[in-house]
Short mmCIF file of C-alpha atoms in Angstrom, two decimals:
data_model
loop_
_atom_site.label_atom_id
_atom_site.label_comp_id
_atom_site.label_asym_id
_atom_site.label_seq_id
_atom_site.Cartn_x
_atom_site.Cartn_y
_atom_site.Cartn_z
CA MET A 1 72.18 -159.85 173.08
CA ILE A 2 75.64 -160.38 171.58
CA ASP A 3 78.44 -161.14 174.01
CA TYR A 4 81.64 -159.75 172.57
CA ARG A 5 83.99 -161.76 174.76
CA LYS A 6 84.59 -164.20 171.90
CA ALA A 7 88.13 -163.71 170.62
CA THR A 8 87.52 -163.77 166.85
CA VAL A 9 84.30 -163.07 164.95
CA PRO A 10 84.04 -163.64 161.17
CA VAL A 11 82.40 -160.79 159.29
CA TRP A 12 81.03 -160.59 155.75
CA THR A 13 80.64 -157.36 153.80
CA LEU A 14 77.43 -157.46 151.79
CA ALA A 15 76.19 -155.24 148.97
CA THR A 16 72.71 -154.97 147.51
CA GLY A 17 74.04 -154.39 144.01
CA ASP A 18 77.02 -155.25 141.84
CA VAL A 19 79.49 -152.60 143.01
CA GLN A 20 83.25 -152.23 143.42
CA VAL A 21 84.98 -150.15 146.08
CA PRO A 22 88.63 -149.63 147.09
CA ALA A 23 90.17 -152.50 149.07
CA LEU A 24 89.92 -151.06 152.58
CA ALA A 25 89.50 -154.00 154.93
CA GLY A 26 92.58 -156.05 154.14
CA ASP A 27 92.98 -159.65 155.25
CA GLY A 28 93.87 -159.15 158.90
CA PRO A 29 91.58 -158.95 161.94
CA MET A 30 89.87 -155.66 162.76
CA THR A 31 88.65 -154.02 165.93
CA ALA A 32 84.99 -153.09 166.40
CA GLU A 33 85.92 -149.42 165.93
CA ARG A 34 87.69 -150.20 162.67
CA LEU A 35 84.72 -152.23 161.46
CA ALA A 36 82.35 -149.33 162.22
CA GLU A 37 84.64 -146.94 160.31
CA LEU A 38 84.77 -149.36 157.39
CA ARG A 39 80.96 -149.51 157.20
CA GLY A 40 80.76 -145.73 157.08
CA VAL A 41 83.41 -145.43 154.37
CA LEU A 42 81.85 -148.17 152.25
CA ALA A 43 78.42 -146.55 152.57
CA ALA A 44 79.90 -143.26 151.37
CA LEU A 45 81.87 -144.74 148.48
CA ALA A 46 79.43 -147.31 147.12
CA ASP A 47 76.38 -146.34 145.09
CA GLN A 48 74.50 -149.35 146.50
CA PRO A 49 73.57 -150.05 150.16
CA ILE A 50 76.30 -151.87 152.12
CA ALA A 51 75.85 -154.04 155.21
CA THR A 52 78.04 -156.27 157.36
CA LEU A 53 77.14 -159.67 158.80
CA GLU A 54 78.82 -161.13 161.90
CA ALA A 55 78.61 -164.75 163.11
CA HIS A 56 78.46 -165.28 166.89
CA PRO A 57 77.79 -168.37 169.04
CA LEU A 58 74.14 -168.90 169.92
CA PRO A 59 73.63 -167.63 173.50
CA ASP A 60 72.09 -169.88 176.15
CA GLY A 61 68.54 -169.11 177.26
CA LEU A 62 67.75 -167.00 174.21
CA ASP A 63 64.23 -165.51 174.39
CA ARG A 64 62.89 -166.36 170.94
CA GLY A 65 59.42 -165.07 171.77
CA ARG A 66 60.50 -161.52 170.92
CA GLY A 67 61.26 -162.40 167.31
CA ILE A 68 59.56 -163.58 164.15
CA PRO A 69 60.25 -167.26 163.27
CA LEU A 70 60.82 -168.41 159.69
CA ASP A 71 61.31 -172.03 158.64
CA ALA A 72 64.28 -173.36 156.71
CA ALA A 73 62.40 -173.13 153.39
CA SER A 74 61.86 -169.37 153.70
CA PRO A 75 63.90 -167.16 151.33
CA LEU A 76 65.77 -165.45 154.18
CA ALA A 77 66.83 -168.77 155.72
CA GLN A 78 67.83 -170.16 152.33
CA HIS A 79 69.91 -167.12 151.37
CA LEU A 80 71.65 -167.18 154.75
CA SER A 81 72.38 -170.92 154.41
CA GLN A 82 73.75 -170.38 150.92
CA LEU A 83 76.07 -167.63 152.13
CA ILE A 84 77.32 -169.79 155.02
CA THR A 85 77.91 -172.87 152.87
CA GLN A 86 79.83 -171.12 150.10
CA SER A 87 81.85 -168.97 152.49
CA ALA A 88 82.97 -171.97 154.54
CA ARG A 89 84.60 -173.50 151.44
CA GLY A 90 87.18 -170.75 151.18
CA SER A 91 87.50 -169.27 154.67
CA SER A 92 88.74 -171.12 157.73
CA ALA A 93 87.28 -168.43 160.01
CA ALA A 94 83.84 -168.82 158.46
CA ALA A 95 84.09 -172.63 158.46
CA THR A 96 85.01 -172.74 162.15
CA ALA A 97 82.32 -170.27 163.21
CA THR A 98 79.54 -171.98 161.25
CA ALA A 99 80.53 -175.64 161.76
CA ALA A 100 77.93 -176.20 164.49
CA GLY A 101 75.13 -175.26 162.11
CA GLU A 102 73.60 -172.88 164.62
CA GLY A 103 74.56 -169.36 165.60
CA LEU A 104 73.48 -165.79 166.10
CA TYR A 105 74.04 -163.65 163.02
CA ARG A 106 74.16 -159.89 163.42
CA MET A 107 73.58 -157.76 160.33
CA VAL A 108 74.49 -154.08 160.70
CA VAL A 109 73.26 -151.53 158.19
CA PRO A 110 75.10 -148.15 158.19
CA ALA A 111 73.27 -145.03 159.30
CA LYS A 112 73.27 -143.59 155.77
CA VAL A 113 71.19 -146.52 154.56
CA ALA A 114 69.24 -146.99 157.79
CA ALA A 115 67.90 -143.44 157.55
CA GLN A 116 65.90 -144.56 154.52
CA PHE A 117 63.82 -147.08 156.45
CA ALA A 118 64.44 -146.90 160.21
CA GLN A 119 63.40 -143.38 161.18
CA GLY A 120 60.78 -143.58 163.89
CA VAL A 121 61.28 -147.35 164.24
CA VAL A 122 64.80 -147.61 165.63
CA ARG A 123 66.28 -145.00 167.92
CA PRO A 124 69.55 -144.96 169.85
CA MET A 125 69.34 -146.11 173.47
CA ALA A 126 70.26 -143.20 175.73
CA THR A 127 72.93 -143.78 178.35
CA LYS A 128 72.37 -142.77 181.95
CA GLY A 129 74.41 -139.85 183.20
CA MET A 130 75.51 -138.75 179.75
CA ALA A 131 73.42 -136.19 177.90
CA GLY A 132 72.94 -137.22 174.30
CA GLY A 133 75.05 -140.35 174.73
CA ILE A 134 74.21 -143.69 173.17
CA ARG A 135 75.34 -147.20 173.92
CA GLY A 136 78.36 -148.29 171.99
CA PRO A 137 78.83 -151.57 170.10
CA LEU A 138 80.64 -153.35 172.94
CA VAL A 139 77.78 -153.45 175.44
CA ASN A 140 76.17 -156.76 176.35
CA SER A 141 72.48 -156.05 175.71
CA VAL A 142 71.41 -158.57 178.37
CA THR A 143 73.54 -157.32 181.26
CA GLY A 144 74.08 -153.76 180.04
CA ARG A 145 77.77 -154.08 180.96
CA ILE A 146 80.71 -153.17 178.79
CA VAL A 147 82.58 -156.31 177.78
CA ALA A 148 85.94 -156.96 176.23
CA GLY A 149 86.38 -156.00 172.60
CA ALA A 150 86.30 -158.70 169.93
CA THR A 151 88.39 -158.93 166.80
CA PHE A 152 86.57 -159.24 163.49
CA GLN A 153 88.03 -161.42 160.76
CA PRO A 154 86.90 -160.45 157.22
CA VAL A 155 85.62 -163.35 155.13
CA GLY A 156 87.49 -162.65 151.93
CA THR A 157 86.39 -165.66 149.93
CA ALA A 158 84.02 -165.27 147.01
CA ALA A 159 80.51 -165.99 148.23
CA ALA A 160 77.07 -166.00 146.71
CA ALA A 161 73.96 -165.09 148.68
CA GLY A 162 71.71 -164.41 145.75
CA ALA A 163 72.10 -161.65 143.20
CA VAL A 164 69.76 -158.72 142.80
CA GLY A 165 67.33 -160.81 140.82
CA GLY A 166 67.50 -163.72 143.25
CA ALA A 167 69.84 -165.97 141.26
CA GLY A 168 73.29 -166.96 142.53
CA ALA A 169 76.10 -164.50 141.97
CA THR A 170 79.78 -164.62 142.77
CA ALA A 171 81.91 -161.86 144.16
CA GLY A 172 85.63 -161.59 144.66
CA VAL A 173 88.69 -159.40 144.41
CA ALA A 174 88.99 -157.48 141.17
CA VAL A 175 92.15 -156.05 139.59
CA GLY A 176 93.50 -152.64 140.46
CA GLY A 177 93.07 -152.95 144.21
CA SER A 178 89.29 -152.80 144.17
CA VAL A 179 86.86 -155.25 145.72
CA ALA A 180 83.62 -156.57 144.27
CA LEU A 181 81.50 -157.15 147.36
CA THR A 182 79.21 -160.11 147.94
CA VAL A 183 75.92 -159.35 146.22
CA ALA A 184 73.17 -160.23 148.69
CA ALA A 185 70.19 -157.99 148.02
CA PRO A 186 67.51 -160.59 148.93
CA LEU A 187 69.28 -161.48 152.19
CA VAL A 188 69.63 -157.84 153.25
CA LEU A 189 66.08 -157.00 152.13
CA MET A 190 64.51 -159.87 154.05
CA ALA A 191 66.59 -159.29 157.19
CA VAL A 192 65.73 -155.59 157.25
CA ALA A 193 62.05 -156.23 156.49
CA VAL A 194 61.59 -158.84 159.22
CA GLY A 195 63.70 -156.90 161.75
CA VAL A 196 61.74 -153.68 161.26
CA SER A 197 58.46 -155.61 161.35
CA ALA A 198 59.49 -157.33 164.60
CA SER A 199 60.47 -153.98 166.09
CA ALA A 200 57.08 -152.50 165.24
CA ASP A 201 55.32 -155.54 166.70
CA HIS A 202 57.33 -155.20 169.91
CA LYS A 203 56.02 -151.64 170.23
CA ARG A 204 52.51 -152.93 169.55
CA GLN A 205 52.79 -155.41 172.40
CA LYS A 206 53.90 -152.74 174.84
CA ALA A 207 51.11 -150.39 173.74
CA VAL A 208 48.47 -153.12 174.18
CA GLU A 209 49.74 -153.90 177.68
CA HIS A 210 49.58 -150.23 178.68
CA ILE A 211 46.13 -149.70 177.18
CA THR A 212 44.72 -152.81 178.87
CA GLU A 213 45.97 -151.61 182.24
CA LEU A 214 44.53 -148.13 181.71
CA LEU A 215 41.14 -149.34 180.50
CA GLU A 216 40.77 -151.59 183.53
CA GLN A 217 40.83 -148.39 185.58
CA LEU A 218 38.69 -146.27 183.26
CA HIS A 219 35.87 -148.72 182.40
CA ASP A 220 35.40 -146.83 179.13
CA GLU A 221 33.58 -149.06 176.63
CA LYS A 222 34.23 -146.75 173.67
CA LEU A 223 37.99 -146.78 174.21
CA ASP A 224 37.86 -150.50 174.86
CA ASP A 225 36.19 -150.99 171.46
CA GLU A 226 38.95 -148.94 169.80
CA ARG A 227 41.58 -151.11 171.45
CA SER A 228 39.84 -154.35 170.50
CA GLU A 229 39.38 -153.34 166.86
CA LEU A 230 43.02 -152.37 166.53
CA ASN A 231 44.38 -155.42 168.29
CA GLY A 232 42.13 -157.58 166.12
CA CYS A 233 44.17 -156.48 163.10
CA ARG A 234 47.17 -158.46 164.26
CA ASP A 235 45.98 -161.82 162.91
CA ALA A 236 45.61 -160.52 159.35
CA ILE A 237 48.99 -158.75 159.53
CA ASP A 238 50.75 -161.85 160.87
CA LYS A 239 49.30 -164.02 158.08
CA ALA A 240 50.20 -161.47 155.41
CA THR A 241 53.73 -161.27 156.82
CA ALA A 242 54.14 -165.03 156.62
CA VAL A 243 52.82 -165.17 153.05
CA LEU A 244 54.95 -162.29 151.78
CA LEU A 245 58.15 -163.53 153.38
CA ASP A 246 57.60 -166.82 151.58
CA HIS A 247 57.43 -164.89 148.29
CA GLY A 248 53.68 -165.25 148.06
CA ARG A 249 51.06 -162.59 147.41
CA PRO A 250 48.49 -161.85 150.14
CA GLY A 251 44.91 -162.09 148.91
CA VAL A 252 41.66 -160.56 150.07
CA SER A 253 40.88 -163.69 152.11
CA LEU A 254 43.56 -162.77 154.65
CA GLY A 255 41.56 -159.72 155.73
CA LEU A 256 44.43 -157.28 155.33
CA ASP A 257 42.24 -154.71 153.58
CA SER A 258 39.85 -154.60 156.54
CA ALA A 259 42.78 -154.35 158.95
CA VAL A 260 44.29 -151.43 157.03
CA HIS A 261 40.92 -149.63 157.09
CA ALA A 262 40.68 -150.04 160.87
CA ILE A 263 44.25 -148.83 161.36
CA ASN A 264 43.75 -145.81 159.09
CA THR A 265 40.57 -144.93 161.00
CA ALA A 266 42.51 -145.03 164.27
CA LEU A 267 45.27 -142.90 162.78
CA GLY A 268 42.63 -140.36 161.69
CA ALA A 269 41.33 -140.23 165.27
CA ALA A 270 44.90 -139.73 166.53
CA ASP A 271 45.39 -136.85 164.07
CA ASP A 272 42.18 -135.20 165.30
CA ARG A 273 43.18 -135.58 168.93
CA LEU A 274 46.64 -134.21 168.22
CA ALA A 275 45.11 -131.12 166.58
CA LYS A 276 42.88 -130.54 169.64
CA TRP A 277 45.82 -130.94 172.03
CA ARG A 278 47.92 -128.45 170.09
CA SER A 279 45.04 -125.99 169.97
CA ALA A 280 44.48 -126.29 173.74
CA LEU A 281 48.17 -125.65 174.44
CA ASP A 282 48.20 -122.65 172.10
CA LYS A 283 45.34 -121.10 174.07
CA LEU A 284 47.23 -121.21 177.37
CA PRO A 285 48.72 -117.87 178.46
CA ASP A 286 52.44 -117.59 177.73
CA GLY A 287 54.72 -117.52 180.72
CA LYS A 288 51.95 -117.99 183.27
CA ALA A 289 51.21 -120.85 185.62
CA VAL A 290 48.23 -123.04 184.71
CA GLU A 291 45.65 -124.46 187.09
CA ILE A 292 45.14 -128.22 187.06
CA ALA A 293 41.41 -127.77 186.47
CA THR A 294 42.13 -125.80 183.30
CA LEU A 295 44.56 -128.41 182.08
CA THR A 296 42.33 -131.41 182.71
CA LYS A 297 39.51 -129.95 180.62
CA ALA A 298 41.60 -130.43 177.48
CA PHE A 299 43.67 -133.35 178.77
CA PRO A 300 41.38 -135.51 180.94
CA GLY A 301 43.32 -137.49 183.50
CA VAL A 302 46.68 -135.90 182.65
CA ASP A 303 47.29 -135.40 186.38
CA GLU A 304 46.69 -139.10 187.14
CA ASP A 305 48.57 -142.32 186.50
CA GLY A 306 45.70 -143.45 184.29
CA GLY A 307 43.18 -141.24 182.56
CA THR A 308 41.61 -140.79 179.14
CA PHE A 309 44.48 -138.69 177.82
CA ARG A 310 47.02 -141.40 178.52
CA ALA A 311 44.74 -144.02 176.95
CA HIS A 312 44.53 -141.85 173.83
CA LEU A 313 48.34 -141.72 173.74
CA GLU A 314 48.61 -145.50 173.90
CA LEU A 315 45.92 -145.98 171.24
CA ALA A 316 47.91 -143.69 168.94
CA ALA A 317 51.09 -145.66 169.67
CA LEU A 318 49.26 -148.91 168.88
CA ALA A 319 47.90 -147.58 165.59
CA ILE A 320 51.34 -146.28 164.57
CA ALA A 321 53.03 -149.59 165.40
CA LEU A 322 50.46 -151.58 163.41
CA LYS A 323 50.71 -149.21 160.46
CA ARG A 324 54.50 -149.51 160.42
CA ARG A 325 54.14 -153.28 160.06
CA VAL A 326 51.68 -152.78 157.18
CA VAL A 327 54.04 -150.30 155.53
CA VAL A 328 56.84 -152.87 155.64
CA LEU A 329 54.55 -155.47 154.03
CA GLN A 330 53.58 -153.05 151.28
CA ALA A 331 57.23 -152.16 150.68
CA VAL A 332 58.29 -155.82 150.45
CA GLU A 333 55.46 -156.59 148.05
CA HIS A 334 56.43 -153.59 145.92
CA ALA A 335 60.09 -154.63 145.91
CA GLN A 336 59.35 -158.25 145.00
CA SER A 337 57.20 -157.14 142.09
CA ASP A 338 60.39 -155.82 140.44
CA PRO A 339 63.18 -158.37 141.12
CA GLY A 340 65.67 -156.19 139.27
CA ASN A 341 66.11 -153.73 142.13
CA PRO A 342 64.29 -154.98 145.25
CA PHE A 343 66.19 -152.96 147.81
CA GLU A 344 65.78 -149.65 145.97
CA ASN A 345 62.04 -150.23 145.59
CA PHE A 346 61.81 -151.34 149.22
CA THR A 347 63.47 -148.24 150.66
CA ARG A 348 61.59 -145.91 148.31
CA ALA A 349 58.22 -147.34 149.30
CA LEU A 350 59.07 -147.28 153.01
CA LYS A 351 60.32 -143.71 152.97
CA SER A 352 57.27 -142.26 151.26
CA ALA A 353 54.71 -144.27 153.21
CA GLN A 354 56.07 -143.66 156.70
CA ARG A 355 56.39 -139.88 156.42
CA ARG A 356 52.90 -139.36 157.86
CA LEU A 357 53.67 -141.71 160.75
CA ASP A 358 56.88 -139.86 161.57
CA GLU A 359 55.01 -136.54 161.58
CA LEU A 360 52.27 -137.89 163.85
CA GLU A 361 54.77 -139.42 166.27
CA SER A 362 56.83 -136.23 166.29
CA GLY A 363 53.69 -134.12 166.88
CA ILE A 364 52.65 -136.21 169.88
CA ALA A 365 56.19 -135.99 171.29
CA GLY A 366 56.03 -132.21 170.93
CA VAL A 367 52.76 -132.07 172.88
CA LEU A 368 54.25 -134.16 175.70
CA GLN A 369 57.32 -131.94 175.87
CA ARG A 370 55.19 -128.79 176.02
CA LEU A 371 52.98 -130.27 178.74
CA SER A 372 55.96 -131.37 180.83
CA ALA A 373 57.37 -127.85 180.74
CA LEU A 374 54.22 -126.19 182.11
CA GLU A 375 54.21 -124.54 185.52
CA LEU A 376 51.21 -125.50 187.64
CA ALA A 377 49.40 -122.88 189.68
CA ARG A 378 47.73 -123.56 192.99
CA PRO A 379 43.90 -123.58 192.82
CA GLN A 380 42.24 -120.21 193.13
CA GLY A 381 39.85 -119.88 196.05
CA LEU A 382 38.68 -117.79 198.96
CA ARG A 383 40.77 -119.63 201.49
CA PRO A 384 44.30 -118.30 201.92
CA VAL A 385 45.55 -121.64 203.25
CA PHE A 386 45.27 -125.08 201.67
CA THR A 387 45.03 -128.41 203.41
CA ASN A 388 47.80 -130.99 203.35
CA VAL A 389 45.67 -133.17 201.09
CA GLU A 390 45.33 -130.38 198.51
CA VAL A 391 49.04 -129.61 198.64
CA ASP A 392 49.93 -133.29 198.22
CA ARG A 393 47.57 -133.60 195.23
CA LEU A 394 49.17 -130.57 193.57
CA MET A 395 52.67 -131.95 194.13
CA ARG A 396 51.75 -135.39 192.75
CA ALA A 397 50.05 -133.87 189.72
CA ALA A 398 53.04 -131.64 188.99
CA ASN A 399 55.39 -134.61 189.23
CA ARG A 400 53.29 -136.75 186.88
CA ILE A 401 52.94 -133.98 184.31
CA HIS A 402 56.63 -133.14 184.37
CA ARG A 403 57.44 -136.82 183.74
CA LEU A 404 55.38 -136.93 180.53
CA ALA A 405 58.44 -136.20 178.42
CA ASP A 406 60.59 -138.90 180.06
CA GLY A 407 59.76 -141.43 177.38
CA VAL A 408 60.18 -139.00 174.50
CA THR A 409 63.27 -139.50 172.37
CA ALA A 410 64.41 -136.35 170.66
CA ASP A 411 64.90 -136.69 166.91
CA GLY A 412 68.54 -136.98 166.04
CA PRO A 413 70.86 -138.66 163.58
CA THR A 414 69.71 -142.15 162.64
CA PRO A 415 72.16 -144.68 164.13
CA ASP A 416 73.52 -147.79 162.49
CA VAL A 417 70.83 -150.46 162.69
CA ALA A 418 71.47 -154.03 163.80
CA ILE A 419 69.25 -157.02 163.00
CA GLU A 420 70.02 -160.21 164.94
CA ILE A 421 69.09 -163.59 163.45
CA ALA A 422 69.19 -166.83 165.44
CA ARG A 423 69.81 -169.83 163.19
CA ASP A 424 69.11 -173.40 164.34
CA ARG A 425 70.75 -176.60 163.14
CA ASP A 426 67.81 -177.36 160.84
CA GLY A 427 68.27 -174.05 159.01
CA SER A 428 65.23 -172.31 160.49
CA VAL A 429 65.71 -168.79 161.81
CA VAL A 430 64.22 -166.31 164.26
CA VAL A 431 64.64 -162.62 163.43
CA PHE A 432 64.67 -160.26 166.40
CA PRO A 433 63.50 -156.62 166.51
CA ALA A 434 65.87 -154.20 164.81
CA LEU A 435 67.84 -152.12 167.29
CA ALA A 436 70.33 -149.28 167.31
CA ALA A 437 73.84 -150.66 166.85
#
């Protein structure tokens, strides 16, 4: 989304606690590579999570439908406005970049911190033609093209974006060559929470689209009921998200308890199906080709573009995406119940609650990889020769099965995570799905 052709980009360094680190950035402009190195060093040196925030011009034709909107009175919008206002008083770079009142703000959380909350939600985008490669920070996410590098100007003025407890706090240069970073725990917490929630909802949308297409072919009322019950949870989750992000407390009237029950039931069904799939694969003879008929008994429709097996995969993906949004809500609520250390409580709650989801997602990925590696045998029969139709069916089935692992992302190091926030002149914001930086 960001176009890096702009010559100079102001950048803030934010901390979620009152910490001091060696003065590493200096006052001069930095390259994107230098900024990435700085984030890594600060994350290693500081005992509190560190993030950076960049201010870019608002792109034309921005698709706001992918994000979660928050009005100007929301805590995230207020903390961002406070940071902008106070920074502009002492930094010409910040004042120039924020003078229009609107812009696209990009918060990047280092991999060390991101690993605490983004595993299974944000993965690096693989590059074509380069095994294990990921897209670097200077790629326009709309065109996919590499663009010219920008220079990043540190905002060195003291700025307050809300202290750990939510009250204003100042930060500035301390004696002895160390720097007290801007304390902005609520801003970082809210940006991460909404970005991760938007990312999970984006996955939900894709899963619903795939399931709907599959069920139109299958005409399976039972699976259709599963889909409808899961998708019906969205309203309660959306309302709870809005209430929590306005520092409220969701009540029983929102229906979140019923939604969580439906999601947990679907996750239980996904666990059962995963166990059956693993068992069926374990029963296959090692090193021998497998007939399609044998495979389709355990994985109905695996040799087709649609099929029950693929619908089960999408239902599991839908349940996981919805649960990840609920987990974020629970983590935010837990963090806000103890204003003294919201980010620590947030990451702790996320990490413990999403472990089961990561295991389920990883287990399904393992099944798909094992299936895609199978060798298919030609059907056994009395005839020594097969018709062209039978040969074509075998070839198509083999191709479909071997492509099952195409969408599987191998687990690897968690990348830096970027959350992009569009801010309008009235102070309202739209937070887009978190992505790999």
